[in-house]
Short mmCIF file of C-alpha atoms and ligand atoms in Angstrom, two decimals:
data_model
loop_
_atom_site.label_atom_id
_atom_site.label_comp_id
_atom_site.label_asym_id
_atom_site.label_seq_id
_atom_site.Cartn_x
_atom_site.Cartn_y
_atom_site.Cartn_z
CA UNK A 1 85.23 134.33 100.81
CA UNK A 2 87.78 131.63 100.10
CA UNK A 3 87.34 130.09 96.68
CA UNK A 4 86.46 126.41 96.84
CA UNK A 5 87.15 124.28 93.77
CA UNK A 6 86.40 120.62 93.07
CA UNK A 7 89.59 118.51 93.17
CA UNK A 8 88.22 115.28 91.71
CA UNK A 9 87.34 112.18 93.67
CA UNK A 10 89.19 109.48 95.50
CA UNK A 11 89.18 105.99 93.87
CA UNK A 12 86.42 105.01 96.35
CA UNK A 13 84.25 107.92 95.18
CA UNK A 14 84.70 110.61 97.85
CA UNK A 15 84.59 114.16 96.47
CA UNK A 16 87.65 116.29 97.31
CA UNK A 17 87.77 120.10 97.45
CA UNK A 18 90.62 122.56 97.13
CA UNK A 19 90.44 125.85 99.07
CA UNK A 20 92.51 128.85 98.06
CA UNK A 21 93.58 131.25 100.84
CA UNK A 22 95.56 134.48 100.58
CA UNK A 23 97.10 135.60 97.30
CA UNK A 24 99.52 137.95 95.61
CA UNK A 25 101.64 139.69 96.77
CA UNK A 26 101.43 137.59 99.95
CA UNK A 27 101.31 133.85 100.49
CA UNK A 28 98.79 131.78 98.59
CA UNK A 29 97.80 128.48 100.14
CA UNK A 30 95.94 125.74 98.30
CA UNK A 31 94.51 123.39 100.89
CA UNK A 32 92.75 120.09 100.26
CA UNK A 33 90.02 118.80 102.54
CA UNK A 34 91.52 115.34 101.83
CA UNK A 35 94.01 114.98 104.68
CA UNK A 36 93.83 118.73 105.52
CA UNK A 37 96.67 118.75 103.01
CA UNK A 38 98.90 121.66 102.01
CA UNK A 39 98.69 121.05 98.27
CA UNK A 40 100.44 124.20 97.11
CA UNK A 41 102.05 127.20 98.82
CA UNK A 42 103.09 130.10 96.64
CA UNK A 43 105.68 132.56 97.92
CA UNK A 44 107.50 135.50 96.35
CA UNK A 45 111.26 134.90 96.53
CA UNK A 46 113.96 137.44 97.33
CA UNK A 47 114.41 137.70 93.53
CA UNK A 48 110.76 138.78 93.06
CA UNK A 49 109.76 135.47 91.40
CA UNK A 50 106.71 133.61 92.72
CA UNK A 51 107.21 129.90 93.29
CA UNK A 52 105.36 126.92 94.73
CA UNK A 53 107.51 125.90 97.70
CA UNK A 54 105.46 122.90 98.91
CA UNK A 55 105.61 119.54 97.17
CA UNK A 56 102.25 118.08 96.09
CA UNK A 57 100.66 115.53 93.78
CA UNK A 58 98.52 116.37 90.72
CA UNK A 59 95.32 114.50 91.66
CA UNK A 60 93.33 113.16 94.61
CA UNK A 61 94.01 109.55 93.56
CA UNK A 62 97.77 110.24 93.69
CA UNK A 63 97.50 111.36 97.32
CA UNK A 64 95.56 108.21 98.21
CA UNK A 65 98.10 105.96 96.46
CA UNK A 66 101.13 107.78 97.89
CA UNK A 67 103.01 106.66 100.99
CA UNK A 68 104.91 109.95 101.28
CA UNK A 69 102.32 112.02 103.22
CA UNK A 70 103.04 115.08 101.06
CA UNK A 71 101.55 118.10 102.84
CA UNK A 72 99.26 115.96 104.99
CA UNK A 73 98.03 116.73 108.47
CA UNK A 74 99.09 113.51 110.15
CA UNK A 75 97.42 111.68 113.05
CA UNK A 76 96.14 110.18 115.28
CA UNK A 77 99.71 109.32 116.14
CA UNK A 78 102.47 110.87 114.01
CA UNK A 79 105.80 109.03 113.76
CA UNK A 80 106.30 105.52 115.08
CA UNK A 81 104.97 103.33 117.87
CA UNK A 82 107.18 100.28 118.37
CA UNK A 83 105.43 97.14 117.00
CA UNK A 84 102.17 99.14 117.25
CA UNK A 85 101.97 98.16 120.92
CA UNK A 86 101.72 100.20 124.10
CA UNK A 87 100.05 100.21 127.48
CA UNK A 88 97.44 102.74 128.47
CA UNK A 89 96.25 102.85 132.09
CA UNK A 90 97.36 99.23 132.50
CA UNK A 91 95.57 97.90 129.39
CA UNK A 92 97.46 96.62 126.35
CA UNK A 93 96.68 98.45 123.09
CA UNK A 94 97.62 97.03 119.68
CA UNK A 95 97.40 99.19 116.57
CA UNK A 96 98.27 97.86 113.10
CA UNK A 97 101.98 97.95 112.16
CA UNK A 98 102.32 99.54 108.72
CA UNK A 99 106.03 100.44 108.50
CA UNK A 100 108.87 97.93 109.00
CA UNK A 101 106.97 96.27 111.84
CA UNK A 102 105.99 99.52 113.57
CA UNK A 103 102.88 101.71 113.48
CA UNK A 104 103.53 104.88 111.47
CA UNK A 105 101.55 108.12 111.13
CA UNK A 106 98.27 106.85 112.60
CA UNK A 107 98.03 103.55 110.72
CA UNK A 108 97.05 102.46 107.21
CA UNK A 109 94.04 104.82 107.13
CA UNK A 110 95.40 107.76 109.08
CA UNK A 111 94.00 111.29 109.18
CA UNK A 112 95.84 111.99 105.90
CA UNK A 113 93.44 109.60 104.14
CA UNK A 114 90.22 111.21 105.46
CA UNK A 115 88.14 113.94 103.90
CA UNK A 116 87.91 116.58 106.65
CA UNK A 117 84.88 118.89 107.16
CA UNK A 118 85.37 122.51 106.17
CA UNK A 119 83.60 124.48 108.92
CA UNK A 120 84.97 127.94 108.14
CA UNK A 121 86.55 129.40 105.02
CA UNK A 122 87.34 133.09 104.59
CA UNK A 123 89.92 134.94 102.51
CA UNK A 124 92.73 134.13 104.90
CA UNK A 125 91.43 131.41 107.24
CA UNK A 126 90.23 127.83 106.91
CA UNK A 127 89.01 125.68 109.76
CA UNK A 128 88.71 121.94 109.17
CA UNK A 129 87.46 119.32 111.59
CA UNK A 130 87.61 115.54 111.75
CA UNK A 131 85.92 112.99 114.00
CA UNK A 132 88.05 109.92 114.61
CA UNK A 133 85.71 107.30 116.09
CA UNK A 134 86.48 105.05 119.06
CA UNK A 135 88.61 102.15 117.78
CA UNK A 136 89.78 104.07 114.68
CA UNK A 137 92.97 102.29 113.48
CA UNK A 138 92.93 100.46 116.83
CA UNK A 139 93.13 103.58 119.02
CA UNK A 140 90.70 103.96 121.94
CA UNK A 141 88.38 106.95 122.43
CA UNK A 142 86.51 109.16 119.99
CA UNK A 143 88.79 112.06 119.12
CA UNK A 144 87.61 115.39 117.70
CA UNK A 145 90.32 117.28 115.82
CA UNK A 146 90.34 120.86 114.55
CA UNK A 147 92.91 122.37 112.17
CA UNK A 148 92.93 126.16 111.80
CA UNK A 149 95.06 127.51 108.93
CA UNK A 150 95.61 131.29 108.81
CA UNK A 151 97.52 132.89 105.94
CA UNK A 152 99.15 136.30 106.36
CA UNK A 153 101.34 138.35 104.05
CA UNK A 154 104.46 136.36 104.82
CA UNK A 155 103.40 133.64 107.29
CA UNK A 156 101.26 130.54 107.53
CA UNK A 157 100.00 129.87 111.04
CA UNK A 158 98.52 126.47 111.88
CA UNK A 159 96.88 125.47 115.12
CA UNK A 160 95.77 121.90 115.75
CA UNK A 161 93.59 120.99 118.70
CA UNK A 162 92.05 117.72 119.83
CA UNK A 163 89.81 116.37 122.54
CA UNK A 164 88.68 112.86 123.44
CA UNK A 165 85.87 111.05 125.27
CA UNK A 166 88.21 108.35 126.68
CA UNK A 167 91.94 108.19 127.47
CA UNK A 168 94.02 107.83 124.31
CA UNK A 169 97.32 108.95 122.78
CA UNK A 170 97.56 111.88 120.36
CA UNK A 171 100.52 113.20 118.38
CA UNK A 172 99.69 115.31 115.34
CA UNK A 173 101.96 116.95 112.81
CA UNK A 174 102.01 118.75 109.47
CA UNK A 175 104.03 116.86 106.87
CA UNK A 176 104.66 119.56 104.25
CA UNK A 177 107.77 118.91 102.11
CA UNK A 178 109.53 122.16 101.28
CA UNK A 179 111.73 123.11 98.39
CA UNK A 180 112.19 126.87 98.51
CA UNK A 181 113.43 127.00 94.92
CA UNK A 182 110.10 125.76 93.62
CA UNK A 183 108.62 123.05 91.46
CA UNK A 184 111.06 121.41 89.04
CA UNK A 185 114.14 122.70 90.88
CA UNK A 186 115.56 119.27 91.77
CA UNK A 187 116.80 118.37 95.21
CA UNK A 188 117.23 120.44 98.37
CA UNK A 189 120.95 119.49 98.47
CA UNK A 190 121.99 123.12 98.06
CA UNK A 191 119.54 124.44 100.65
CA UNK A 192 121.05 125.64 103.92
CA UNK A 193 119.46 124.15 107.00
CA UNK A 194 119.76 125.34 110.58
CA UNK A 195 118.06 123.58 113.50
CA UNK A 196 118.39 125.14 116.94
CA UNK A 197 118.70 121.83 118.78
CA UNK A 198 121.53 120.66 121.01
CA UNK A 199 120.11 117.13 121.36
CA UNK A 200 118.58 114.49 119.10
CA UNK A 201 117.07 111.01 119.46
CA UNK A 202 119.22 108.20 117.99
CA UNK A 203 117.11 105.42 116.45
CA UNK A 204 117.43 101.82 115.30
CA UNK A 205 117.21 100.82 111.63
CA UNK A 206 113.38 100.94 111.81
CA UNK A 207 113.22 104.46 113.26
CA UNK A 208 112.54 103.48 116.89
CA UNK A 209 114.50 105.34 119.62
CA UNK A 210 117.48 103.40 120.98
CA UNK A 211 117.48 104.97 124.39
CA UNK A 212 116.98 108.64 125.17
CA UNK A 213 118.50 111.87 123.97
CA UNK A 214 122.06 112.27 122.75
CA UNK A 215 124.05 115.48 122.33
CA UNK A 216 124.44 116.64 118.73
CA UNK A 217 128.04 117.74 119.38
CA UNK A 218 130.43 116.20 116.86
CA UNK A 219 127.63 114.53 114.85
CA UNK A 220 125.88 115.37 111.55
CA UNK A 221 122.92 116.41 113.71
CA UNK A 222 124.74 119.51 114.90
CA UNK A 223 122.87 121.97 112.69
CA UNK A 224 123.10 124.87 115.13
CA UNK A 225 125.03 126.75 112.49
CA UNK A 226 123.60 126.57 108.94
CA UNK A 227 124.77 123.56 106.91
CA UNK A 228 124.33 122.59 103.27
CA UNK A 229 121.83 119.71 103.27
CA UNK A 230 123.70 117.72 100.59
CA UNK A 231 126.86 117.72 102.73
CA UNK A 232 125.00 116.62 105.86
CA UNK A 233 123.19 113.65 104.31
CA UNK A 234 126.27 112.24 102.58
CA UNK A 235 128.26 111.63 105.75
CA UNK A 236 128.99 108.01 106.66
CA UNK A 237 127.59 108.38 110.19
CA UNK A 238 126.02 105.17 111.59
CA UNK A 239 122.71 106.98 112.24
CA UNK A 240 122.48 108.40 108.71
CA UNK A 241 123.33 105.37 106.59
CA UNK A 242 120.34 103.12 107.49
CA UNK A 243 117.95 106.08 107.15
CA UNK A 244 119.59 107.13 103.83
CA UNK A 245 119.86 110.65 105.18
CA UNK A 246 118.21 112.65 107.92
CA UNK A 247 115.07 111.02 109.31
CA UNK A 248 115.50 111.92 112.95
CA UNK A 249 113.86 113.68 115.82
CA UNK A 250 115.89 116.71 116.85
CA UNK A 251 115.08 118.28 120.19
CA UNK A 252 114.92 122.05 119.74
CA UNK A 253 116.18 124.03 122.70
CA UNK A 254 113.67 125.92 124.84
CA UNK A 255 109.93 125.51 125.19
CA UNK A 256 106.74 127.26 124.17
CA UNK A 257 106.40 128.75 120.69
CA UNK A 258 110.01 129.40 119.67
CA UNK A 259 112.06 129.49 116.52
CA UNK A 260 113.32 125.96 115.86
CA UNK A 261 114.61 125.88 112.29
CA UNK A 262 115.65 127.95 109.29
CA UNK A 263 115.92 126.86 105.68
CA UNK A 264 117.32 128.90 102.78
CA UNK A 265 116.86 128.20 99.07
CA UNK A 266 120.00 129.13 97.12
CA UNK A 267 118.28 130.20 93.90
CA UNK A 268 115.22 132.02 95.26
CA UNK A 269 117.02 133.42 98.30
CA UNK A 270 113.85 132.59 100.22
CA UNK A 271 114.38 131.97 103.92
CA UNK A 272 111.84 129.97 105.90
CA UNK A 273 111.75 130.40 109.66
CA UNK A 274 109.77 127.71 111.46
CA UNK A 275 108.45 128.29 114.97
CA UNK A 276 106.54 125.75 117.03
CA UNK A 277 105.50 124.83 120.56
CA UNK A 278 106.31 121.13 120.04
CA UNK A 279 109.19 119.46 121.91
CA UNK A 280 110.46 117.52 118.88
CA UNK A 281 111.19 118.24 115.22
CA UNK A 282 111.39 115.25 112.88
CA UNK A 283 113.77 116.30 110.12
CA UNK A 284 113.23 114.12 107.05
CA UNK A 285 115.18 114.74 103.85
CA UNK A 286 112.80 112.90 101.50
CA UNK A 287 114.99 109.78 101.63
CA UNK A 288 112.32 107.37 100.41
CA UNK A 289 111.15 109.39 97.40
CA UNK A 290 112.13 106.90 94.73
CA UNK A 291 111.23 108.40 91.37
CA UNK A 292 107.71 106.95 91.21
CA UNK A 293 105.41 109.53 92.86
CA UNK A 294 104.06 112.19 90.48
CA UNK A 295 104.62 115.93 90.77
CA UNK A 296 102.14 118.52 89.42
CA UNK A 297 104.46 119.34 86.50
CA UNK A 298 104.18 115.78 85.19
CA UNK A 299 107.56 114.67 86.55
CA UNK A 300 108.40 112.31 89.38
CA UNK A 301 109.87 112.99 92.82
CA UNK A 302 113.31 111.57 93.53
CA UNK A 303 115.29 111.24 96.73
CA UNK A 304 115.90 114.62 98.37
CA UNK A 305 113.45 116.62 96.22
CA UNK A 306 111.92 118.07 99.39
CA UNK A 307 112.54 118.32 103.11
CA UNK A 308 109.91 117.83 105.80
CA UNK A 309 110.37 119.64 109.10
CA UNK A 310 107.69 118.05 111.27
CA UNK A 311 106.95 119.50 114.73
CA UNK A 312 105.69 116.74 117.03
CA UNK A 313 106.24 114.74 120.21
CA UNK A 314 109.26 112.45 120.29
CA UNK A 315 108.88 109.08 118.48
CA UNK A 316 107.39 106.09 120.31
CA UNK A 317 106.37 108.31 123.23
CA UNK A 318 103.58 105.88 124.29
CA UNK A 319 106.41 103.49 125.27
CA UNK A 320 108.84 106.19 126.46
CA UNK A 321 107.39 108.12 129.39
CA UNK A 322 110.82 109.71 129.87
CA UNK A 323 110.64 111.33 126.41
CA UNK A 324 107.13 112.81 126.39
CA UNK A 325 103.59 112.27 127.69
CA UNK A 326 101.28 111.67 124.73
CA UNK A 327 98.20 110.69 126.77
CA UNK A 328 95.07 112.79 126.24
CA UNK A 329 92.19 112.41 128.68
CA UNK A 330 88.56 113.54 128.62
CA UNK A 331 88.28 117.21 129.61
CA UNK A 332 91.80 118.02 128.36
CA UNK A 333 92.65 119.85 125.15
CA UNK A 334 95.63 118.80 123.04
CA UNK A 335 97.26 121.82 121.37
CA UNK A 336 99.83 122.09 118.60
CA UNK A 337 101.03 125.21 116.85
CA UNK A 338 103.47 126.02 114.05
CA UNK A 339 104.24 129.19 112.13
CA UNK A 340 106.10 129.10 108.81
CA UNK A 341 107.43 132.60 108.06
CA UNK A 342 108.94 133.35 104.64
CA UNK A 343 111.42 136.15 104.11
CA UNK A 344 114.84 136.71 102.67
C1 GAL B 1 108.43 110.65 107.80
C2 GAL B 1 109.07 109.46 108.44
C3 GAL B 1 109.81 108.74 107.34
C4 GAL B 1 108.87 108.33 106.24
C5 GAL B 1 108.07 109.54 105.79
C6 GAL B 1 106.97 109.19 104.83
O1 GAL B 1 107.76 111.42 108.77
O2 GAL B 1 109.93 109.84 109.49
O3 GAL B 1 110.49 107.61 107.86
O4 GAL B 1 108.03 107.32 106.70
O5 GAL B 1 107.48 110.20 106.87
O6 GAL B 1 107.44 108.57 103.69
#
């Protein structure tokens, strides 16, 4: 059986648990029921040293106070909806704007802020569910969400599913920040990043798509061959400067579950291979980590201390039918899958 430990309480008194899945010599995942959050992920590097490769906070209250979504399972609508407004079957829907005038990551009390139900917990598997009631954060329809985490020797496999009792929009993601060289290792500047995408979505200064897709050719978004992250984010490109780095939806080539990205830590030699069935990958280089949010070692996270590779639909899809169809209707099942495989 998975060990389940108390992880304190939220400031409003909700008890939080930490589940431990897997273990040496394979992956070890510490999962919080608060936000179905990847709190810690321990991996043996190519050098034989075990390291925590996922960024987390020390305590439940830190997760509640944080605006960084470290490790959170994000919903009901990951990424941005312009001005929090969209039309659904001819009716106007308004959800609260919580990021530079736009709705971000499901609103002020998104799925990351909820304590999920643990319905199954074994040595290698945890299944968590969440009911998001009709009208939750302004979204129509009662949505039932299930997150199934399975830990193997060298891979973490996550499947997210959702259903609804009325038409709504759903876009979930996992917001784990990776640093393959472990806690206290500084920024991911020296990591090598490869994203198998020949297109990306240019955005305005608030992260909303300008138009449609653009080719990555000749831009900092051409990561089809591995690039050092620190070199990419320091270019003076007009898309990078307002975002202070990469905070963009890349459009991985192909469809179905396919390899979309690779990341290599220079010290550990650990190589992450990310596969997903999602059409978009938001690549976010921790640009807004500003030296205030606490790390488990007692330090603070600064800009670039982790990188989030977030499989999802393209941003603002409720207003961009040409980019993706985010509408979920009764009788349909929303499905999302990602596999993080660690090797060398
Ligand atoms: C990312 C988003 C960033 C920022 C971050 C959380 O997914 O693209 O702009 O909001 O989450 O701090």
